[in-house]
Coordinates of C-alpha atoms in Angstrom, one line a residue:
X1 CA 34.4 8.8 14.0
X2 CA 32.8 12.0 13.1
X3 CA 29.7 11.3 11.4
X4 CA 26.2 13.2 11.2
X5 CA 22.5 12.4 11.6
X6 CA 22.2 13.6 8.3
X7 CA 24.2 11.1 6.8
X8 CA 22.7 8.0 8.7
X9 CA 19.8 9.5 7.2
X10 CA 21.3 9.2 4.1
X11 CA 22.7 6.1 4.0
X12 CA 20.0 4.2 5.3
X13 CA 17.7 5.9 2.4
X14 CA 20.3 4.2 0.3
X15 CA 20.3 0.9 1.7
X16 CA 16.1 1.5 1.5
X17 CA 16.0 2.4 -2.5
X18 CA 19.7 0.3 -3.7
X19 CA 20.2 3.4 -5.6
X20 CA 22.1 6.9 -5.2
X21 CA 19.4 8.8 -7.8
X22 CA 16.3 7.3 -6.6
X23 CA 17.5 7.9 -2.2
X24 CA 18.3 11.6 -3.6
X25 CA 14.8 11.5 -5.3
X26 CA 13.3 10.4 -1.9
X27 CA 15.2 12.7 0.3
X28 CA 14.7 16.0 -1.9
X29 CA 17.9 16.1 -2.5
X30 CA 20.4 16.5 -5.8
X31 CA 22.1 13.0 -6.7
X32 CA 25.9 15.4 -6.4
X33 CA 25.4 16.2 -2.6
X34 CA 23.7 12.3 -1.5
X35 CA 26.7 11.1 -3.1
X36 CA 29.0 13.5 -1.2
X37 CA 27.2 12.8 2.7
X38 CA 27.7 9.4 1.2
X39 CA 31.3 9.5 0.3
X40 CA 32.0 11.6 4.0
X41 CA 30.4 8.8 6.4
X42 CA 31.7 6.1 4.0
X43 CA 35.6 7.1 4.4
X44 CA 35.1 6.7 8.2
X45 CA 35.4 2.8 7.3
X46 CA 38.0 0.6 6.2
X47 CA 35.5 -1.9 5.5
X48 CA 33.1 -1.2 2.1
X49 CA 29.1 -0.1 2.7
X50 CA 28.1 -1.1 -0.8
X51 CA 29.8 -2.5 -3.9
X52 CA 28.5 -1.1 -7.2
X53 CA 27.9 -3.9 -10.2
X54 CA 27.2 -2.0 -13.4
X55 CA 24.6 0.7 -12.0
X56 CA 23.3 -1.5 -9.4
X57 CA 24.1 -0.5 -5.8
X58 CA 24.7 -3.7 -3.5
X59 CA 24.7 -3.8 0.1
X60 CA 27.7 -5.4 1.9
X61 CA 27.3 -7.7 4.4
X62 CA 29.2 -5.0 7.1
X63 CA 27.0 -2.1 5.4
X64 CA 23.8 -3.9 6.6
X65 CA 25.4 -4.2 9.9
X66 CA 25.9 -0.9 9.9
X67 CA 22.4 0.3 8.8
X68 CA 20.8 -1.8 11.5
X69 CA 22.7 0.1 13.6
X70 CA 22.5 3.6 12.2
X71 CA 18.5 3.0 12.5
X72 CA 18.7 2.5 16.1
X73 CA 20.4 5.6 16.8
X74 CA 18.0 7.6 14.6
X75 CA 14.9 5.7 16.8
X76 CA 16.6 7.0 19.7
X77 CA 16.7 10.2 18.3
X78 CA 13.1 10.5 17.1
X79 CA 11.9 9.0 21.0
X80 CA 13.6 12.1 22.5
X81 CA 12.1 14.3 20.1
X82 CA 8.7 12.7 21.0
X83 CA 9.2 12.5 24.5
X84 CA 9.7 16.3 24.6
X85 CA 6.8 16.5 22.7
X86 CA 4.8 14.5 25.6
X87 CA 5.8 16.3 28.3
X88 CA 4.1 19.1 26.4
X89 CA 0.9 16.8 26.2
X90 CA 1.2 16.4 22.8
X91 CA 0.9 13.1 21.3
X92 CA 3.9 12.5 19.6
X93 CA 5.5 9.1 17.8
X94 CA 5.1 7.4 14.5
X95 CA 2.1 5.7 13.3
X96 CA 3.7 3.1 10.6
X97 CA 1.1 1.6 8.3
X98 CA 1.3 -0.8 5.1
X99 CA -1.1 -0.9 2.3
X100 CA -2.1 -3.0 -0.6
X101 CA -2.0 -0.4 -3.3
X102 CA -5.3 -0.5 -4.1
X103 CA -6.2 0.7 -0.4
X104 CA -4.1 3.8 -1.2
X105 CA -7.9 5.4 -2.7
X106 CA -9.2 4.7 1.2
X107 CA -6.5 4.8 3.8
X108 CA -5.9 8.7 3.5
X109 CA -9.6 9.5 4.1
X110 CA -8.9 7.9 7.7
X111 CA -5.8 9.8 8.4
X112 CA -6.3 13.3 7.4
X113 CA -8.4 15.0 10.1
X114 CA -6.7 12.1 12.6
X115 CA -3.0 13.8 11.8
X116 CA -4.5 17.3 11.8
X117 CA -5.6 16.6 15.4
X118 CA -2.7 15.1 16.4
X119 CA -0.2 17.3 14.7
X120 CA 2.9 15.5 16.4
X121 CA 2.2 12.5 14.6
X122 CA 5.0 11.4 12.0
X123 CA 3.4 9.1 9.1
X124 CA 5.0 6.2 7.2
X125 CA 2.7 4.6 5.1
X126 CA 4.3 2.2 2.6
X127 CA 2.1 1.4 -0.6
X128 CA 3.0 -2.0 -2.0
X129 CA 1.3 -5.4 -3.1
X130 CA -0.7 -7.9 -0.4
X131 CA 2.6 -10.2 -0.1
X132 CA 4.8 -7.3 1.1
X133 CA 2.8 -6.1 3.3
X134 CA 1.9 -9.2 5.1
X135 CA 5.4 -9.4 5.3
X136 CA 5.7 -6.2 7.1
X137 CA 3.3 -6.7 9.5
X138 CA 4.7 -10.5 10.0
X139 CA 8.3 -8.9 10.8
X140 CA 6.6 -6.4 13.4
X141 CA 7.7 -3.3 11.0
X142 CA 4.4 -1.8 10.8
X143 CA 1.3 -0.9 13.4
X144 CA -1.7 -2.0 11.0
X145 CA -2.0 -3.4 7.6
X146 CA -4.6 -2.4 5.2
X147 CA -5.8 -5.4 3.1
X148 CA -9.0 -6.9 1.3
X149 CA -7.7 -9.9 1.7
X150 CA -7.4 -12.0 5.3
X151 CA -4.1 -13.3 6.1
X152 CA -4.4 -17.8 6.6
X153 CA -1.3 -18.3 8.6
X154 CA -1.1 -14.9 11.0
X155 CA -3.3 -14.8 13.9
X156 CA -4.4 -10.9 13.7
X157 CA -7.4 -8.5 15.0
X158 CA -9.3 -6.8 12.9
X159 CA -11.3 -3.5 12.0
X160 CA -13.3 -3.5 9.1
X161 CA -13.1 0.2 7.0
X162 CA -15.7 -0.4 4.2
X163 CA -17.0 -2.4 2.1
X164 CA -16.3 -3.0 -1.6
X165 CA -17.2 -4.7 -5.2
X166 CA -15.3 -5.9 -7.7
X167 CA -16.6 -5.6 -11.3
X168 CA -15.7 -7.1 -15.0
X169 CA -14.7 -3.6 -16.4
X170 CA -13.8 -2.3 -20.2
X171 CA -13.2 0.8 -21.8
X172 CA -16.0 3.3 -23.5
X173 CA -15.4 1.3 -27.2
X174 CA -17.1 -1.8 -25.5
X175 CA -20.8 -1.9 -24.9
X176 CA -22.0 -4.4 -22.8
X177 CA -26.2 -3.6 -22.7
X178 CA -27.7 -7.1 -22.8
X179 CA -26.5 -8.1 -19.7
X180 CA -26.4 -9.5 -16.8
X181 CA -24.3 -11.9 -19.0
X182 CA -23.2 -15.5 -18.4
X183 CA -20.0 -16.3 -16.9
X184 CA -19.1 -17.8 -20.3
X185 CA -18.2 -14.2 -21.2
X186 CA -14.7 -14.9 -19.5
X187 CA -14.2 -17.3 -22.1
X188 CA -14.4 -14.8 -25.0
X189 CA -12.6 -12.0 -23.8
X190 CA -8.5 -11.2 -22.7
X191 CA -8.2 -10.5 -19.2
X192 CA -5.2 -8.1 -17.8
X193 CA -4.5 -9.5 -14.2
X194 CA -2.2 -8.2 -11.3
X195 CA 0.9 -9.9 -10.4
X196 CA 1.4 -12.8 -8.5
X197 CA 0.8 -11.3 -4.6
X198 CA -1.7 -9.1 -5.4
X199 CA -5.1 -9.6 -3.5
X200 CA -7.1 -8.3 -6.1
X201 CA -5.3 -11.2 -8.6
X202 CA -6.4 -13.3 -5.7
X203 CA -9.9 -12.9 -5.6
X204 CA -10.4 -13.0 -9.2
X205 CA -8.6 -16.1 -9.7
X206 CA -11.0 -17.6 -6.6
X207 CA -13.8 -16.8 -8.8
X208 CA -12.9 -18.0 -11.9
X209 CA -11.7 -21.1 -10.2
X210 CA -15.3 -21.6 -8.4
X211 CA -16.8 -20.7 -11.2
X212 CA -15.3 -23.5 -13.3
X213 CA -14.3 -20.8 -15.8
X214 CA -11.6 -20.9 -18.1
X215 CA -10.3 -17.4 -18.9
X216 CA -7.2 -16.2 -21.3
X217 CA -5.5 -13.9 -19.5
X218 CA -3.6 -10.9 -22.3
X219 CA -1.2 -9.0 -19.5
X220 CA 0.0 -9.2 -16.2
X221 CA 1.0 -5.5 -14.8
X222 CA 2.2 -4.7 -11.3
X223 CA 0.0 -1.9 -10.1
X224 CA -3.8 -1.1 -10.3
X225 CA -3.2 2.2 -12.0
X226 CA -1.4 -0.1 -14.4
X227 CA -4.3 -2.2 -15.1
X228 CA -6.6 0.5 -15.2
X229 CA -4.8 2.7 -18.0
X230 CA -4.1 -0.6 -20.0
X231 CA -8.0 -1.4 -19.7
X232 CA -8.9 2.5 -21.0
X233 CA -6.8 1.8 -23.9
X234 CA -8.3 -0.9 -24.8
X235 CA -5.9 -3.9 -24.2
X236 CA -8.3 -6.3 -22.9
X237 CA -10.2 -6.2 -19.5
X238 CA -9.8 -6.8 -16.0
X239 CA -12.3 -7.4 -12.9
X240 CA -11.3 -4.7 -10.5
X241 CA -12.6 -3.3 -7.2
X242 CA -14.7 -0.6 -7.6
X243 CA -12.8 1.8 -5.0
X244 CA -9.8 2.5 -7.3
X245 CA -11.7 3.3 -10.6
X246 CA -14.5 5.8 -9.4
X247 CA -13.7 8.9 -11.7
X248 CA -13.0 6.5 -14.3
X249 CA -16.6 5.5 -14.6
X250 CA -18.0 8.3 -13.4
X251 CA -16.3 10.1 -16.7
X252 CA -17.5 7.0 -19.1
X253 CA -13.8 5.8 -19.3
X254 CA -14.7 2.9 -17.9
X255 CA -17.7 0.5 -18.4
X256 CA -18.9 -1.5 -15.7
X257 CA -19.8 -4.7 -17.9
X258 CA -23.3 -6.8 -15.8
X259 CA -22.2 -10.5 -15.4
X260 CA -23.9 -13.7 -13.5
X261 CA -22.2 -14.1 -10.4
X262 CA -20.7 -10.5 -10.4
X263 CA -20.1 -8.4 -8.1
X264 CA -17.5 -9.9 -5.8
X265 CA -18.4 -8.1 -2.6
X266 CA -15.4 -7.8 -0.5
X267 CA -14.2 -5.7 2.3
X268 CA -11.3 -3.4 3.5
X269 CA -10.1 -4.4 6.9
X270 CA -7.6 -3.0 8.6
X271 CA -5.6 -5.5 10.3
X272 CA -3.4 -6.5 13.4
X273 CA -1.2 -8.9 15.0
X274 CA -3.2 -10.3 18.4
X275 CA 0.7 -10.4 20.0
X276 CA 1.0 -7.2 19.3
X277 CA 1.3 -4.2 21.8
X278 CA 0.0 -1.2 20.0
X279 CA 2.2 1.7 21.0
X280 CA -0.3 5.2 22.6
X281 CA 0.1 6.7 18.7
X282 CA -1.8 3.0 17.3
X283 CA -4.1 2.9 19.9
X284 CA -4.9 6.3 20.0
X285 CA -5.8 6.0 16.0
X286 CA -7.5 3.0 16.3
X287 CA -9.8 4.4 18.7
X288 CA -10.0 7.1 16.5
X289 CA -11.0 4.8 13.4
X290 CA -13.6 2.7 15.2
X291 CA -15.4 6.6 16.7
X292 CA -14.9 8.2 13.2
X293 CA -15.5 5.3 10.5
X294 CA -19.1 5.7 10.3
X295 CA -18.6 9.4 9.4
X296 CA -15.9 8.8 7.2
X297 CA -17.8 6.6 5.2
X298 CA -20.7 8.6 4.2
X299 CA -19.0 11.8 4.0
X300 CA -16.3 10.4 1.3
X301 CA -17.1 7.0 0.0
X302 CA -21.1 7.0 0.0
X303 CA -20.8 6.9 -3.7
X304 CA -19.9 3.2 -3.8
X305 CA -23.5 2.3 -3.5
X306 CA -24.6 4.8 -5.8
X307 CA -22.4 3.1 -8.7
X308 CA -23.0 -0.7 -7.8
X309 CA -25.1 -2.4 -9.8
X310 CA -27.0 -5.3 -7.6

């Protein structure tokens, strides 16, 4: 067998995305030449990788094999790499971290001058709902999780990033003055909610449901940029945290509506298995976190208090 780094790399970004155009997409590549380092490393074997059903790429049973494999040789390969980089005294390894997507408008803000310090440092952060990324942290995949939301059934440490609320928001057509209103408002208006997973869906769905509140819920969309952009144009209305629609209000595209009960004060913790052992990179940044949050907080995110309405 002659095959190359390069198309491990390819075929595992294959076996990542079930897809020859989106792994191209990912890797920066044309959809012509992944299918050619595909083609190469897949005529090494008599056995079949994948088996393609319509335009759906499937993973064989032997192709997974193979991919667990091919990811172990490219580990090995990144710990030389990083062990060079050591005997340098540089610290050097990958820092692999999941996050509910609406944590994608906080986690950056704790990374940037971390990674410019530590520019030996390779990033995966994977943005996904609350389910998958308790899943990842479960399956010892990633370092830290980023959720709003406390896992029941995983013992894990925890750091707590910032605090957050969680409004009833509509779009400029609606004015909401007379407020604070009575949670019988829920009754009157369509709601947009997240999907099933989500921690956001989660916490709204604890209120209404302490609240004794019966609510008629209009859409459910799988992202908080999708709820937000169906709230601006005017599809219904949603109860979101305030973290992830900041220039929204600030530019009137977005009004925060005053109801009883309202705001669900929540916070962003970043989170931990207890069996864990953190590798030097994970330490080493959540040293950095628990030195640096303080900072971090009023220098980018000081503006949540200014926009909460108490």
């Amino acid at each position: 067998m002659n095959y190359t780094l390069h198309q491990l790399q390819v075929f595992l970004k294959i076996v990542e995305t079930k897809s020859i155009t989106k792994a191209a997409h990912e890797l920066f590549l044309t959809q012509p030449a992944v299918s050619i380092q595909f083609k190469n490393f897949q005529d090494q074997f008599d056995i079949s990788l994948t088996e393609v059903v319509g335009k759906q790429v499937y993973i064989t049973d032997f192709g997974f094999e193979i991919a667990r494999m091919a990811q172990k040789i490219l580990d090995e390969v990144n710990a030389i790499n990083y062990k060079t980089q050591a005997y340098k005294g540089i610290l050097s390894g990958r820092l692999k971290i999941a996050v509910v997507s609406t944590g994608k408008y906080i986690m950056p803000y704790f990374l940037t001058d971390f990674l410019k310090e530590h520019p030996g440092i390779d990033l995966t952060m994977d943005v996904t709902n609350k389910s998958k990324v308790l899943e990842s942290l479960e399956n010892n995949e990633v370092d830290f999780a980023l959720v709003s939301v406390l896992p029941q059934r995983l013992a894990v440490n925890e750091e707590v990033l910032l605090e957050d609320n969680l409004y009833l928001l509509g779009n400029k057509e609606h004015q909401f003055n007379q407020g604070p209103y009575k949670k019988s408002i829920f009754n009157e208006i369509q709601l947009i909610y997240r999907e099933v997973g989500s921690g956001t869906r989660f916490i709204m769905e604890s209120f209404f449901e302490q609240s004794k509140v019966n609510v008629r819920k209009k859409l459910e969309l799988t992202s908080n940029e999708a709820v937000k952009q169906a709230v601006i144009a005017g599809l219904g209305f949603s109860v979101m945290p305030l973290i992830g629609v900041h220039n929204e209000v600030m530019l009137k595209d977005l009004n925060i509506i005053p109801v009883a009960g309202l705001p669900i004060k929540t916070k962003w913790r970043m989170i931990w298995l207890k069996t864990k052992k953190l590798s030097p990179v994970a330490e080493t940044f959540l040293d950095y976190t628990r030195e640096h949050k303080k900072d971090i907080q009023d220098k980018s995110f000081s503006w949540v208090k200014e926009l909460s309405l108490e």
